PDB file of C-alpha atoms and ligand atoms in Angstrom:
ATOM      1  CA  MET A   1     -39.916 218.094 122.938  1.00  0.00           C
ATOM      2  CA  SER A   2     -42.976 216.823 120.900  1.00  0.00           C
ATOM      3  CA  LYS A   3     -45.372 219.511 119.252  1.00  0.00           C
ATOM      4  CA  ILE A   4     -48.028 217.094 119.054  1.00  0.00           C
ATOM      5  CA  ARG A   5     -51.047 218.087 121.113  1.00  0.00           C
ATOM      6  CA  THR A   6     -54.169 217.413 118.962  1.00  0.00           C
ATOM      7  CA  VAL A   7     -54.398 213.967 117.239  1.00  0.00           C
ATOM      8  CA  GLY A   8     -56.674 213.323 114.189  1.00  0.00           C
ATOM      9  CA  VAL A   9     -57.730 209.811 113.300  1.00  0.00           C
ATOM     10  CA  CYS A  10     -59.259 208.985 109.803  1.00  0.00           C
ATOM     11  CA  GLY A  11     -61.725 206.100 110.012  1.00  0.00           C
ATOM     12  CA  ALA A  12     -63.597 204.739 113.258  1.00  0.00           C
ATOM     13  CA  GLY A  13     -63.262 201.128 111.972  1.00  0.00           C
ATOM     14  CA  LEU A  14     -61.301 198.444 114.190  1.00  0.00           C
ATOM     15  CA  MET A  15     -58.033 200.123 114.080  1.00  0.00           C
ATOM     16  CA  GLY A  16     -58.994 203.487 113.871  1.00  0.00           C
ATOM     17  CA  ASN A  17     -61.211 203.516 117.028  1.00  0.00           C
ATOM     18  CA  GLY A  18     -58.639 201.582 119.010  1.00  0.00           C
ATOM     19  CA  ILE A  19     -55.958 204.395 117.942  1.00  0.00           C
ATOM     20  CA  ALA A  20     -58.374 207.047 119.175  1.00  0.00           C
ATOM     21  CA  GLN A  21     -59.036 205.437 122.346  1.00  0.00           C
ATOM     22  CA  THR A  22     -55.177 204.973 122.831  1.00  0.00           C
ATOM     23  CA  ALA A  23     -54.486 208.565 122.337  1.00  0.00           C
ATOM     24  CA  ALA A  24     -57.254 210.101 124.178  1.00  0.00           C
ATOM     25  CA  SER A  25     -56.361 207.591 127.017  1.00  0.00           C
ATOM     26  CA  ALA A  26     -52.686 209.282 127.194  1.00  0.00           C
ATOM     27  CA  GLY A  27     -54.018 212.685 127.258  1.00  0.00           C
ATOM     28  CA  PHE A  28     -54.308 213.935 123.789  1.00  0.00           C
ATOM     29  CA  ASP A  29     -57.131 215.791 122.446  1.00  0.00           C
ATOM     30  CA  VAL A  30     -58.491 213.536 119.471  1.00  0.00           C
ATOM     31  CA  VAL A  31     -60.575 214.254 116.613  1.00  0.00           C
ATOM     32  CA  LEU A  32     -61.878 211.121 114.847  1.00  0.00           C
ATOM     33  CA  MET A  33     -63.168 211.460 111.614  1.00  0.00           C
ATOM     34  CA  GLU A  34     -65.421 209.056 109.332  1.00  0.00           C
ATOM     35  CA  VAL A  35     -67.206 209.095 105.939  1.00  0.00           C
ATOM     36  CA  ALA A  36     -70.717 208.840 107.568  1.00  0.00           C
ATOM     37  CA  ASP A  37     -72.703 208.903 110.845  1.00  0.00           C
ATOM     38  CA  ALA A  38     -73.525 205.372 111.034  1.00  0.00           C
ATOM     39  CA  PRO A  39     -69.795 203.907 111.126  1.00  0.00           C
ATOM     40  CA  LEU A  40     -68.828 206.971 113.359  1.00  0.00           C
ATOM     41  CA  GLN A  41     -71.255 206.210 115.994  1.00  0.00           C
ATOM     42  CA  ARG A  42     -70.357 202.545 115.887  1.00  0.00           C
ATOM     43  CA  GLY A  43     -66.668 203.419 116.568  1.00  0.00           C
ATOM     44  CA  LEU A  44     -67.640 205.815 119.341  1.00  0.00           C
ATOM     45  CA  ALA A  45     -69.865 202.999 121.005  1.00  0.00           C
ATOM     46  CA  SER A  46     -67.261 200.637 120.578  1.00  0.00           C
ATOM     47  CA  ILE A  47     -64.692 203.051 122.420  1.00  0.00           C
ATOM     48  CA  ALA A  48     -67.131 203.394 125.339  1.00  0.00           C
ATOM     49  CA  LYS A  49     -67.405 199.572 125.569  1.00  0.00           C
ATOM     50  CA  SER A  50     -63.834 198.929 125.527  1.00  0.00           C
ATOM     51  CA  LEU A  51     -63.491 201.823 128.108  1.00  0.00           C
ATOM     52  CA  ASP A  52     -66.238 200.481 130.115  1.00  0.00           C
ATOM     53  CA  LYS A  53     -64.683 196.837 130.331  1.00  0.00           C
ATOM     54  CA  PHE A  54     -61.379 198.637 131.980  1.00  0.00           C
ATOM     55  CA  VAL A  55     -63.724 200.367 134.318  1.00  0.00           C
ATOM     56  CA  GLU A  56     -65.377 197.095 135.194  1.00  0.00           C
ATOM     57  CA  LYS A  57     -62.074 195.275 136.112  1.00  0.00           C
ATOM     58  CA  GLY A  58     -60.963 198.099 138.366  1.00  0.00           C
ATOM     59  CA  LYS A  59     -58.242 199.389 135.753  1.00  0.00           C
ATOM     60  CA  LEU A  60     -59.572 202.566 135.316  1.00  0.00           C
ATOM     61  CA  PRO A  61     -61.701 205.040 137.573  1.00  0.00           C
ATOM     62  CA  GLN A  62     -65.049 206.232 136.052  1.00  0.00           C
ATOM     63  CA  ASN A  63     -64.077 209.760 135.941  1.00  0.00           C
ATOM     64  CA  GLU A  64     -60.929 209.099 133.924  1.00  0.00           C
ATOM     65  CA  ARG A  65     -63.282 206.948 131.511  1.00  0.00           C
ATOM     66  CA  ASP A  66     -65.559 210.139 131.149  1.00  0.00           C
ATOM     67  CA  ALA A  67     -62.578 212.402 130.629  1.00  0.00           C
ATOM     68  CA  ILE A  68     -61.007 210.183 127.940  1.00  0.00           C
ATOM     69  CA  VAL A  69     -64.742 209.997 126.146  1.00  0.00           C
ATOM     70  CA  GLY A  70     -64.739 213.687 126.503  1.00  0.00           C
ATOM     71  CA  ARG A  71     -61.265 214.226 124.892  1.00  0.00           C
ATOM     72  CA  ILE A  72     -62.788 212.525 121.501  1.00  0.00           C
ATOM     73  CA  LYS A  73     -64.495 214.635 119.111  1.00  0.00           C
ATOM     74  CA  GLY A  74     -66.341 212.669 116.539  1.00  0.00           C
ATOM     75  CA  THR A  75     -67.001 214.297 113.034  1.00  0.00           C
ATOM     76  CA  THR A  76     -67.812 213.466 109.482  1.00  0.00           C
ATOM     77  CA  ALA A  77     -66.202 216.922 108.205  1.00  0.00           C
ATOM     78  CA  ILE A  78     -62.547 216.568 107.175  1.00  0.00           C
ATOM     79  CA  ALA A  79     -62.168 220.392 108.020  1.00  0.00           C
ATOM     80  CA  ASP A  80     -62.482 219.667 111.703  1.00  0.00           C
ATOM     81  CA  LEU A  81     -59.029 218.071 111.358  1.00  0.00           C
ATOM     82  CA  LYS A  82     -57.549 221.505 110.323  1.00  0.00           C
ATOM     83  CA  HIS A  83     -55.985 222.099 113.832  1.00  0.00           C
ATOM     84  CA  CYS A  84     -54.626 218.532 114.394  1.00  0.00           C
ATOM     85  CA  ASP A  85     -50.437 218.291 114.774  1.00  0.00           C
ATOM     86  CA  LEU A  86     -50.660 214.758 113.924  1.00  0.00           C
ATOM     87  CA  VAL A  87     -53.295 212.747 111.524  1.00  0.00           C
ATOM     88  CA  ILE A  88     -53.280 208.991 111.465  1.00  0.00           C
ATOM     89  CA  GLU A  89     -55.107 207.785 108.605  1.00  0.00           C
ATOM     90  CA  ALA A  90     -56.820 204.059 109.483  1.00  0.00           C
ATOM     91  CA  ILE A  91     -59.394 203.970 106.795  1.00  0.00           C
ATOM     92  CA  VAL A  92     -60.142 201.064 104.118  1.00  0.00           C
ATOM     93  CA  GLU A  93     -57.278 199.313 102.617  1.00  0.00           C
ATOM     94  CA  ASN A  94     -57.846 201.006  99.091  1.00  0.00           C
ATOM     95  CA  PRO A  95     -55.065 202.713  97.590  1.00  0.00           C
ATOM     96  CA  GLU A  96     -57.004 205.275  95.754  1.00  0.00           C
ATOM     97  CA  ALA A  97     -59.255 206.120  98.764  1.00  0.00           C
ATOM     98  CA  LYS A  98     -55.855 206.734 100.743  1.00  0.00           C
ATOM     99  CA  LYS A  99     -54.399 208.635  98.057  1.00  0.00           C
ATOM    100  CA  SER A 100     -57.204 211.110  97.811  1.00  0.00           C
ATOM    101  CA  LEU A 101     -57.403 211.507 101.618  1.00  0.00           C
ATOM    102  CA  PHE A 102     -53.827 212.311 101.922  1.00  0.00           C
ATOM    103  CA  LYS A 103     -53.910 215.079  99.013  1.00  0.00           C
ATOM    104  CA  GLN A 104     -56.804 216.784 101.151  1.00  0.00           C
ATOM    105  CA  LEU A 105     -55.159 216.239 104.352  1.00  0.00           C
ATOM    106  CA  ASP A 106     -52.048 218.072 103.197  1.00  0.00           C
ATOM    107  CA  GLU A 107     -54.020 221.082 101.581  1.00  0.00           C
ATOM    108  CA  LEU A 108     -55.779 221.427 104.975  1.00  0.00           C
ATOM    109  CA  LEU A 109     -53.183 220.909 107.626  1.00  0.00           C
ATOM    110  CA  ALA A 110     -50.572 223.401 109.086  1.00  0.00           C
ATOM    111  CA  PRO A 111     -46.938 222.856 107.537  1.00  0.00           C
ATOM    112  CA  HIS A 112     -45.853 221.430 110.847  1.00  0.00           C
ATOM    113  CA  ALA A 113     -48.360 218.653 110.939  1.00  0.00           C
ATOM    114  CA  ILE A 114     -47.250 215.074 110.386  1.00  0.00           C
ATOM    115  CA  ILE A 115     -49.412 212.858 108.360  1.00  0.00           C
ATOM    116  CA  CYS A 116     -49.295 208.836 109.012  1.00  0.00           C
ATOM    117  CA  THR A 117     -50.812 205.885 107.820  1.00  0.00           C
ATOM    118  CA  ASN A 118     -51.629 202.657 109.549  1.00  0.00           C
ATOM    119  CA  THR A 119     -51.527 200.686 106.382  1.00  0.00           C
ATOM    120  CA  SER A 120     -50.468 197.388 106.699  1.00  0.00           C
ATOM    121  CA  SER A 121     -49.551 196.265 102.869  1.00  0.00           C
ATOM    122  CA  PHE A 122     -49.235 199.566 100.893  1.00  0.00           C
ATOM    123  CA  CYS A 123     -45.814 201.734  99.967  1.00  0.00           C
ATOM    124  CA  VAL A 124     -46.059 204.520 102.277  1.00  0.00           C
ATOM    125  CA  ILE A 125     -44.028 206.582  99.687  1.00  0.00           C
ATOM    126  CA  GLU A 126     -46.737 206.410  97.328  1.00  0.00           C
ATOM    127  CA  LEU A 127     -48.977 208.005  99.648  1.00  0.00           C
ATOM    128  CA  ALA A 128     -46.474 210.486 100.687  1.00  0.00           C
ATOM    129  CA  ALA A 129     -45.978 211.640  97.036  1.00  0.00           C
ATOM    130  CA  THR A 130     -49.516 212.681  96.664  1.00  0.00           C
ATOM    131  CA  THR A 131     -48.586 215.449  99.359  1.00  0.00           C
ATOM    132  CA  LYS A 132     -46.055 218.564  99.222  1.00  0.00           C
ATOM    133  CA  ARG A 133     -44.593 217.377 102.419  1.00  0.00           C
ATOM    134  CA  PRO A 134     -43.298 213.729 101.938  1.00  0.00           C
ATOM    135  CA  ASN A 135     -40.520 214.760 104.807  1.00  0.00           C
ATOM    136  CA  ARG A 136     -43.264 214.767 107.133  1.00  0.00           C
ATOM    137  CA  VAL A 137     -45.259 211.737 106.259  1.00  0.00           C
ATOM    138  CA  ALA A 138     -44.613 208.061 107.747  1.00  0.00           C
ATOM    139  CA  GLY A 139     -46.113 204.570 108.584  1.00  0.00           C
ATOM    140  CA  LEU A 140     -47.597 204.409 112.160  1.00  0.00           C
ATOM    141  CA  HIS A 141     -48.579 200.590 112.224  1.00  0.00           C
ATOM    142  CA  PHE A 142     -50.533 199.544 115.277  1.00  0.00           C
ATOM    143  CA  PHE A 143     -51.505 195.984 116.072  1.00  0.00           C
ATOM    144  CA  ASN A 144     -54.917 194.814 116.678  1.00  0.00           C
ATOM    145  CA  PRO A 145     -56.251 195.234 119.621  1.00  0.00           C
ATOM    146  CA  VAL A 146     -54.711 198.542 119.754  1.00  0.00           C
ATOM    147  CA  PRO A 147     -55.178 199.443 123.133  1.00  0.00           C
ATOM    148  CA  ILE A 148     -53.670 196.268 124.485  1.00  0.00           C
ATOM    149  CA  MET A 149     -51.108 195.570 121.942  1.00  0.00           C
ATOM    150  CA  LYS A 150     -47.473 197.126 122.899  1.00  0.00           C
ATOM    151  CA  LEU A 151     -45.971 197.429 119.414  1.00  0.00           C
ATOM    152  CA  VAL A 152     -45.909 200.260 117.159  1.00  0.00           C
ATOM    153  CA  GLU A 153     -43.915 199.844 113.776  1.00  0.00           C
ATOM    154  CA  VAL A 154     -42.610 203.629 112.943  1.00  0.00           C
ATOM    155  CA  VAL A 155     -42.214 203.163 109.137  1.00  0.00           C
ATOM    156  CA  ARG A 156     -39.759 205.607 107.592  1.00  0.00           C
ATOM    157  CA  THR A 157     -39.816 206.169 103.625  1.00  0.00           C
ATOM    158  CA  ILE A 158     -36.828 207.451 101.545  1.00  0.00           C
ATOM    159  CA  ALA A 159     -37.867 211.034 102.025  1.00  0.00           C
ATOM    160  CA  THR A 160     -39.130 210.865 105.835  1.00  0.00           C
ATOM    161  CA  THR A 161     -36.747 213.218 107.926  1.00  0.00           C
ATOM    162  CA  GLN A 162     -35.062 212.094 111.094  1.00  0.00           C
ATOM    163  CA  ASP A 163     -37.123 214.849 113.015  1.00  0.00           C
ATOM    164  CA  THR A 164     -40.312 213.577 111.787  1.00  0.00           C
ATOM    165  CA  ILE A 165     -39.096 209.982 113.112  1.00  0.00           C
ATOM    166  CA  ASP A 166     -38.134 211.572 116.614  1.00  0.00           C
ATOM    167  CA  GLU A 167     -41.519 213.047 117.109  1.00  0.00           C
ATOM    168  CA  LEU A 168     -43.317 209.825 116.275  1.00  0.00           C
ATOM    169  CA  TYR A 169     -41.078 207.716 118.717  1.00  0.00           C
ATOM    170  CA  ALA A 170     -41.947 210.280 121.492  1.00  0.00           C
ATOM    171  CA  PHE A 171     -45.444 209.970 120.700  1.00  0.00           C
ATOM    172  CA  ALA A 172     -45.610 206.421 120.606  1.00  0.00           C
ATOM    173  CA  LYS A 173     -43.893 206.186 123.746  1.00  0.00           C
ATOM    174  CA  THR A 174     -46.554 208.876 125.321  1.00  0.00           C
ATOM    175  CA  LEU A 175     -48.984 206.388 124.389  1.00  0.00           C
ATOM    176  CA  GLY A 176     -47.523 203.638 126.340  1.00  0.00           C
ATOM    177  CA  LYS A 177     -46.375 201.714 123.282  1.00  0.00           C
ATOM    178  CA  GLU A 178     -42.912 200.239 122.146  1.00  0.00           C
ATOM    179  CA  PRO A 179     -41.738 201.828 118.745  1.00  0.00           C
ATOM    180  CA  ILE A 180     -39.463 199.815 116.295  1.00  0.00           C
ATOM    181  CA  LEU A 181     -38.081 201.450 113.220  1.00  0.00           C
ATOM    182  CA  ALA A 182     -38.951 199.707 109.758  1.00  0.00           C
ATOM    183  CA  GLN A 183     -37.907 200.758 106.155  1.00  0.00           C
ATOM    184  CA  ASP A 184     -40.992 201.146 103.642  1.00  0.00           C
ATOM    185  CA  THR A 185     -41.029 197.617 102.169  1.00  0.00           C
ATOM    186  CA  PRO A 186     -44.217 195.154 102.171  1.00  0.00           C
ATOM    187  CA  GLY A 187     -44.885 193.736 105.675  1.00  0.00           C
ATOM    188  CA  PHE A 188     -42.303 196.008 107.457  1.00  0.00           C
ATOM    189  CA  VAL A 189     -40.791 193.819 110.245  1.00  0.00           C
ATOM    190  CA  VAL A 190     -43.710 191.925 111.775  1.00  0.00           C
ATOM    191  CA  ASN A 191     -45.495 190.791 108.647  1.00  0.00           C
ATOM    192  CA  ARG A 192     -42.141 190.130 106.765  1.00  0.00           C
ATOM    193  CA  LEU A 193     -41.396 187.527 109.124  1.00  0.00           C
ATOM    194  CA  LEU A 194     -44.819 186.247 110.061  1.00  0.00           C
ATOM    195  CA  ILE A 195     -46.440 185.751 106.624  1.00  0.00           C
ATOM    196  CA  PRO A 196     -43.692 183.488 105.440  1.00  0.00           C
ATOM    197  CA  TYR A 197     -44.124 181.375 108.601  1.00  0.00           C
ATOM    198  CA  LEU A 198     -47.876 181.087 108.205  1.00  0.00           C
ATOM    199  CA  LEU A 199     -47.694 180.391 104.762  1.00  0.00           C
ATOM    200  CA  TYR A 200     -45.121 177.540 105.315  1.00  0.00           C
ATOM    201  CA  ALA A 201     -47.525 176.060 108.066  1.00  0.00           C
ATOM    202  CA  ILE A 202     -50.110 175.989 105.375  1.00  0.00           C
ATOM    203  CA  ARG A 203     -47.504 174.118 103.042  1.00  0.00           C
ATOM    204  CA  CYS A 204     -46.810 171.704 105.691  1.00  0.00           C
ATOM    205  CA  TYR A 205     -50.463 170.715 106.525  1.00  0.00           C
ATOM    206  CA  GLU A 206     -51.207 170.631 102.758  1.00  0.00           C
ATOM    207  CA  GLY A 207     -48.512 168.243 102.080  1.00  0.00           C
ATOM    208  CA  GLY A 208     -49.735 165.874 105.118  1.00  0.00           C
ATOM    209  CA  LEU A 209     -47.178 166.663 107.532  1.00  0.00           C
ATOM    210  CA  ALA A 210     -49.324 166.578 110.407  1.00  0.00           C
ATOM    211  CA  SER A 211     -53.015 167.089 111.661  1.00  0.00           C
ATOM    212  CA  LYS A 212     -53.596 170.674 112.021  1.00  0.00           C
ATOM    213  CA  GLU A 213     -54.298 170.052 115.732  1.00  0.00           C
ATOM    214  CA  ASP A 214     -50.629 168.583 115.935  1.00  0.00           C
ATOM    215  CA  ILE A 215     -49.022 171.279 114.096  1.00  0.00           C
ATOM    216  CA  ASP A 216     -50.559 174.083 116.400  1.00  0.00           C
ATOM    217  CA  LYS A 217     -49.766 171.984 119.168  1.00  0.00           C
ATOM    218  CA  GLY A 218     -46.231 171.617 118.076  1.00  0.00           C
ATOM    219  CA  MET A 219     -45.626 175.359 117.871  1.00  0.00           C
ATOM    220  CA  LYS A 220     -47.383 176.161 121.060  1.00  0.00           C
ATOM    221  CA  LEU A 221     -45.669 173.575 123.019  1.00  0.00           C
ATOM    222  CA  GLY A 222     -42.584 173.266 121.544  1.00  0.00           C
ATOM    223  CA  CYS A 223     -41.919 177.010 120.965  1.00  0.00           C
ATOM    224  CA  GLY A 224     -43.969 178.565 123.456  1.00  0.00           C
ATOM    225  CA  TYR A 225     -46.409 180.381 121.065  1.00  0.00           C
ATOM    226  CA  PRO A 226     -49.593 181.423 122.501  1.00  0.00           C
ATOM    227  CA  MET A 227     -51.235 180.406 119.509  1.00  0.00           C
ATOM    228  CA  GLY A 228     -50.449 177.635 116.727  1.00  0.00           C
ATOM    229  CA  PRO A 229     -49.833 178.920 113.097  1.00  0.00           C
ATOM    230  CA  LEU A 230     -53.426 177.562 111.805  1.00  0.00           C
ATOM    231  CA  GLU A 231     -55.314 179.138 114.725  1.00  0.00           C
ATOM    232  CA  LEU A 232     -53.576 182.439 114.309  1.00  0.00           C
ATOM    233  CA  LEU A 233     -54.348 182.235 110.568  1.00  0.00           C
ATOM    234  CA  ASP A 234     -57.983 181.863 111.419  1.00  0.00           C
ATOM    235  CA  PHE A 235     -57.769 184.825 114.086  1.00  0.00           C
ATOM    236  CA  VAL A 236     -55.871 187.160 111.664  1.00  0.00           C
ATOM    237  CA  GLY A 237     -58.231 186.251 108.661  1.00  0.00           C
ATOM    238  CA  LEU A 238     -57.485 183.860 105.637  1.00  0.00           C
ATOM    239  CA  ASP A 239     -58.477 186.867 103.259  1.00  0.00           C
ATOM    240  CA  THR A 240     -56.466 189.300 104.890  1.00  0.00           C
ATOM    241  CA  THR A 241     -53.257 186.898 104.954  1.00  0.00           C
ATOM    242  CA  TYR A 242     -53.717 185.918 101.259  1.00  0.00           C
ATOM    243  CA  TYR A 243     -53.905 189.567 100.089  1.00  0.00           C
ATOM    244  CA  ILE A 244     -50.849 190.642 101.979  1.00  0.00           C
ATOM    245  CA  ALA A 245     -48.859 187.343 100.804  1.00  0.00           C
ATOM    246  CA  GLN A 246     -49.882 188.559  97.103  1.00  0.00           C
ATOM    247  CA  ILE A 247     -48.492 191.967  97.623  1.00  0.00           C
ATOM    248  CA  MET A 248     -45.218 190.799  99.628  1.00  0.00           C
ATOM    249  CA  PHE A 249     -44.742 188.398  96.580  1.00  0.00           C
ATOM    250  CA  GLU A 250     -45.196 190.927  94.045  1.00  0.00           C
ATOM    251  CA  GLU A 251     -42.694 192.821  95.426  1.00  0.00           C
ATOM    252  CA  PHE A 252     -39.996 190.609  96.380  1.00  0.00           C
ATOM    253  CA  LYS A 253     -40.622 187.425  94.074  1.00  0.00           C
ATOM    254  CA  ASP A 254     -39.530 185.252  96.865  1.00  0.00           C
ATOM    255  CA  PRO A 255     -41.022 181.825  96.658  1.00  0.00           C
ATOM    256  CA  MET A 256     -41.434 181.876 100.644  1.00  0.00           C
ATOM    257  CA  MET A 257     -44.227 184.616 100.107  1.00  0.00           C
ATOM    258  CA  ALA A 258     -46.351 182.724  97.347  1.00  0.00           C
ATOM    259  CA  ALA A 259     -49.596 181.778  98.547  1.00  0.00           C
ATOM    260  CA  PRO A 260     -50.165 177.947  98.503  1.00  0.00           C
ATOM    261  CA  PRO A 261     -52.829 176.444  96.632  1.00  0.00           C
ATOM    262  CA  LEU A 262     -54.984 175.577  99.777  1.00  0.00           C
ATOM    263  CA  LEU A 263     -54.918 179.011 100.883  1.00  0.00           C
ATOM    264  CA  LYS A 264     -56.460 180.583  97.629  1.00  0.00           C
ATOM    265  CA  ARG A 265     -59.112 177.807  97.624  1.00  0.00           C
ATOM    266  CA  MET A 266     -60.051 178.439 101.242  1.00  0.00           C
ATOM    267  CA  VAL A 267     -60.632 182.222 100.540  1.00  0.00           C
ATOM    268  CA  LEU A 268     -62.321 181.111  97.121  1.00  0.00           C
ATOM    269  CA  ALA A 269     -64.613 178.887  99.502  1.00  0.00           C
ATOM    270  CA  GLY A 270     -65.378 182.060 101.687  1.00  0.00           C
ATOM    271  CA  ARG A 271     -63.606 180.092 104.476  1.00  0.00           C
ATOM    272  CA  HIS A 272     -61.800 183.240 106.353  1.00  0.00           C
ATOM    273  CA  GLY A 273     -61.635 181.972 109.504  1.00  0.00           C
ATOM    274  CA  ARG A 274     -63.414 183.204 112.614  1.00  0.00           C
ATOM    275  CA  LYS A 275     -64.845 186.106 111.323  1.00  0.00           C
ATOM    276  CA  SER A 276     -66.714 183.923 108.600  1.00  0.00           C
ATOM    277  CA  GLY A 277     -67.331 181.257 110.974  1.00  0.00           C
ATOM    278  CA  LYS A 278     -65.182 178.684 109.403  1.00  0.00           C
ATOM    279  CA  GLY A 279     -61.371 178.566 108.463  1.00  0.00           C
ATOM    280  CA  PHE A 280     -58.964 175.654 109.392  1.00  0.00           C
ATOM    281  CA  TYR A 281     -61.369 175.156 112.629  1.00  0.00           C
ATOM    282  CA  ASP A 282     -65.055 175.470 112.996  1.00  0.00           C
ATOM    283  CA  TYR A 283     -66.497 178.635 115.043  1.00  0.00           C
ATOM    284  CA  GLU A 284     -70.302 178.148 114.159  1.00  0.00           C
TER     285      GLU A 284
HETATM  286  P1  LIG B   1     -62.316 198.867 109.005  1.00  0.00           P
HETATM  287  O1  LIG B   1     -62.952 198.399 107.664  1.00  0.00           O
HETATM  288  O2  LIG B   1     -62.651 198.017 110.133  1.00  0.00           O
HETATM  289  O3  LIG B   1     -62.512 200.503 108.961  1.00  0.00           O
HETATM  290  C1  LIG B   1     -62.167 201.172 107.957  1.00  0.00           C
HETATM  291  C2  LIG B   1     -63.152 202.548 108.203  1.00  0.00           C
HETATM  292  O4  LIG B   1     -62.870 203.646 107.607  1.00  0.00           O
HETATM  293  C3  LIG B   1     -64.777 202.095 107.948  1.00  0.00           C
HETATM  294  O5  LIG B   1     -65.438 202.583 109.334  1.00  0.00           O
HETATM  295  C4  LIG B   1     -64.652 203.088 106.893  1.00  0.00           C
HETATM  296  O6  LIG B   1     -66.293 203.684 106.825  1.00  0.00           O
HETATM  297  C5  LIG B   1     -63.723 204.329 107.070  1.00  0.00           C
HETATM  298  N1  LIG B   1     -63.471 205.136 106.023  1.00  0.00           N
HETATM  299  C6  LIG B   1     -63.737 204.651 104.685  1.00  0.00           C
HETATM  300  N2  LIG B   1     -63.088 205.720 103.898  1.00  0.00           N
HETATM  301  C7  LIG B   1     -62.963 206.836 104.787  1.00  0.00           C
HETATM  302  C8  LIG B   1     -62.716 208.326 104.344  1.00  0.00           C
HETATM  303  N3  LIG B   1     -62.372 208.716 103.440  1.00  0.00           N
HETATM  304  N4  LIG B   1     -62.433 208.984 105.475  1.00  0.00           N
HETATM  305  C9  LIG B   1     -62.772 208.551 106.648  1.00  0.00           C
HETATM  306  N5  LIG B   1     -63.209 207.138 107.160  1.00  0.00           N
HETATM  307  C10 LIG B   1     -63.242 206.301 106.026  1.00  0.00           C
HETATM  308  O7  LIG B   1     -60.626 198.679 108.688  1.00  0.00           O
HETATM  309  P2  LIG B   1     -59.474 198.365 109.716  1.00  0.00           P
HETATM  310  O8  LIG B   1     -59.139 196.926 109.921  1.00  0.00           O
HETATM  311  O9  LIG B   1     -59.573 199.325 110.962  1.00  0.00           O
HETATM  312  O10 LIG B   1     -58.104 198.782 108.719  1.00  0.00           O
HETATM  313  C11 LIG B   1     -57.926 200.373 108.638  1.00  0.00           C
HETATM  314  C12 LIG B   1     -56.456 200.369 108.124  1.00  0.00           C
HETATM  315  O11 LIG B   1     -55.532 199.793 109.198  1.00  0.00           O
HETATM  316  C13 LIG B   1     -55.907 199.702 106.920  1.00  0.00           C
HETATM  317  O12 LIG B   1     -55.047 200.358 106.118  1.00  0.00           O
HETATM  318  C14 LIG B   1     -55.343 198.306 107.363  1.00  0.00           C
HETATM  319  O13 LIG B   1     -54.478 198.009 106.381  1.00  0.00           O
HETATM  320  C15 LIG B   1     -54.663 198.780 108.597  1.00  0.00           C
HETATM  321  N6  LIG B   1     -54.390 197.581 109.655  1.00  0.00           N
HETATM  322  C16 LIG B   1     -55.263 196.526 109.961  1.00  0.00           C
HETATM  323  C17 LIG B   1     -54.969 195.906 110.991  1.00  0.00           C
HETATM  324  C18 LIG B   1     -56.225 194.753 111.535  1.00  0.00           C
HETATM  325  O14 LIG B   1     -55.652 194.004 112.235  1.00  0.00           O
HETATM  326  N7  LIG B   1     -57.359 195.048 111.101  1.00  0.00           N
HETATM  327  C19 LIG B   1     -53.927 195.945 111.673  1.00  0.00           C
HETATM  328  C20 LIG B   1     -52.827 196.680 111.228  1.00  0.00           C
HETATM  329  C21 LIG B   1     -53.176 197.720 110.278  1.00  0.00           C
END
């Protein structure tokens, strides 16, 4: 039986607001914490907009939408997380900011509380080591957009205990997600397989194997993938992919994980994909 009733989420950005919405939709009381009022209000507005879309499509009654919004308390005071049974950190991908937050959370929260990170690239044990409860620290890696994507990677460090994993599995299922268990190594399961594939697609394009359109068409029609690799790179962000590849290469020293020269040059040129208006394709 899970003891999780109140969920704290740190960071109301893309991932944090999606996690808060998903937890509140599953009936949990949520405390959503930000560094300042402006990003907090942006996060809350984004939740309201997302829920309104479900209402418009007839997938969510208006009164339930209002009840979900009512279960989310926004704050800029970390002390408001005090009574949370689980806190999920989804702040900027900066190790010093995350370590400092983990230390503060450890001092604030009750001993039974679990602290998780949604990091895509850092060592979870490095964050756990800043606390006095490394047995109650794990990764809980959601996928974007959180309310839609079914998968959650539960990341076990060398110090995470089985009861913590069991509670996180139960929590993920209550959210309507499917958990998978991954060890605490860069990329976990999904990016460990996806990043080398994306990098290899860039190598093929760079080497003149085929046009970008044909590489994408090949993988969509030949493998049934919803997006080709170069389209997917534009969607994920070339800067993000480059960053994750560097961390994975540093850890494994596997040439499959080394960023191809073209990727580096596109990132240097500011061609980050959809978000910058230009990547392999034009979005302007
Ligand atoms: P984002 O930039 O959209 O949001 C981060 C938010 O954290 C910002 O609003 C910022 O104001 C806030 N913040 C910074 N310091 C804070 C603090 N000390 N306390 C509270 N809030 C703070 O970032 P994002 O894309 O939502 O990513 C967040 C985390 O999720 C990262 O660790 C990232 O690796 C991970 N992640 C991202 C994706 C993705 O597709 N973007 C997918 C899986 C995991």
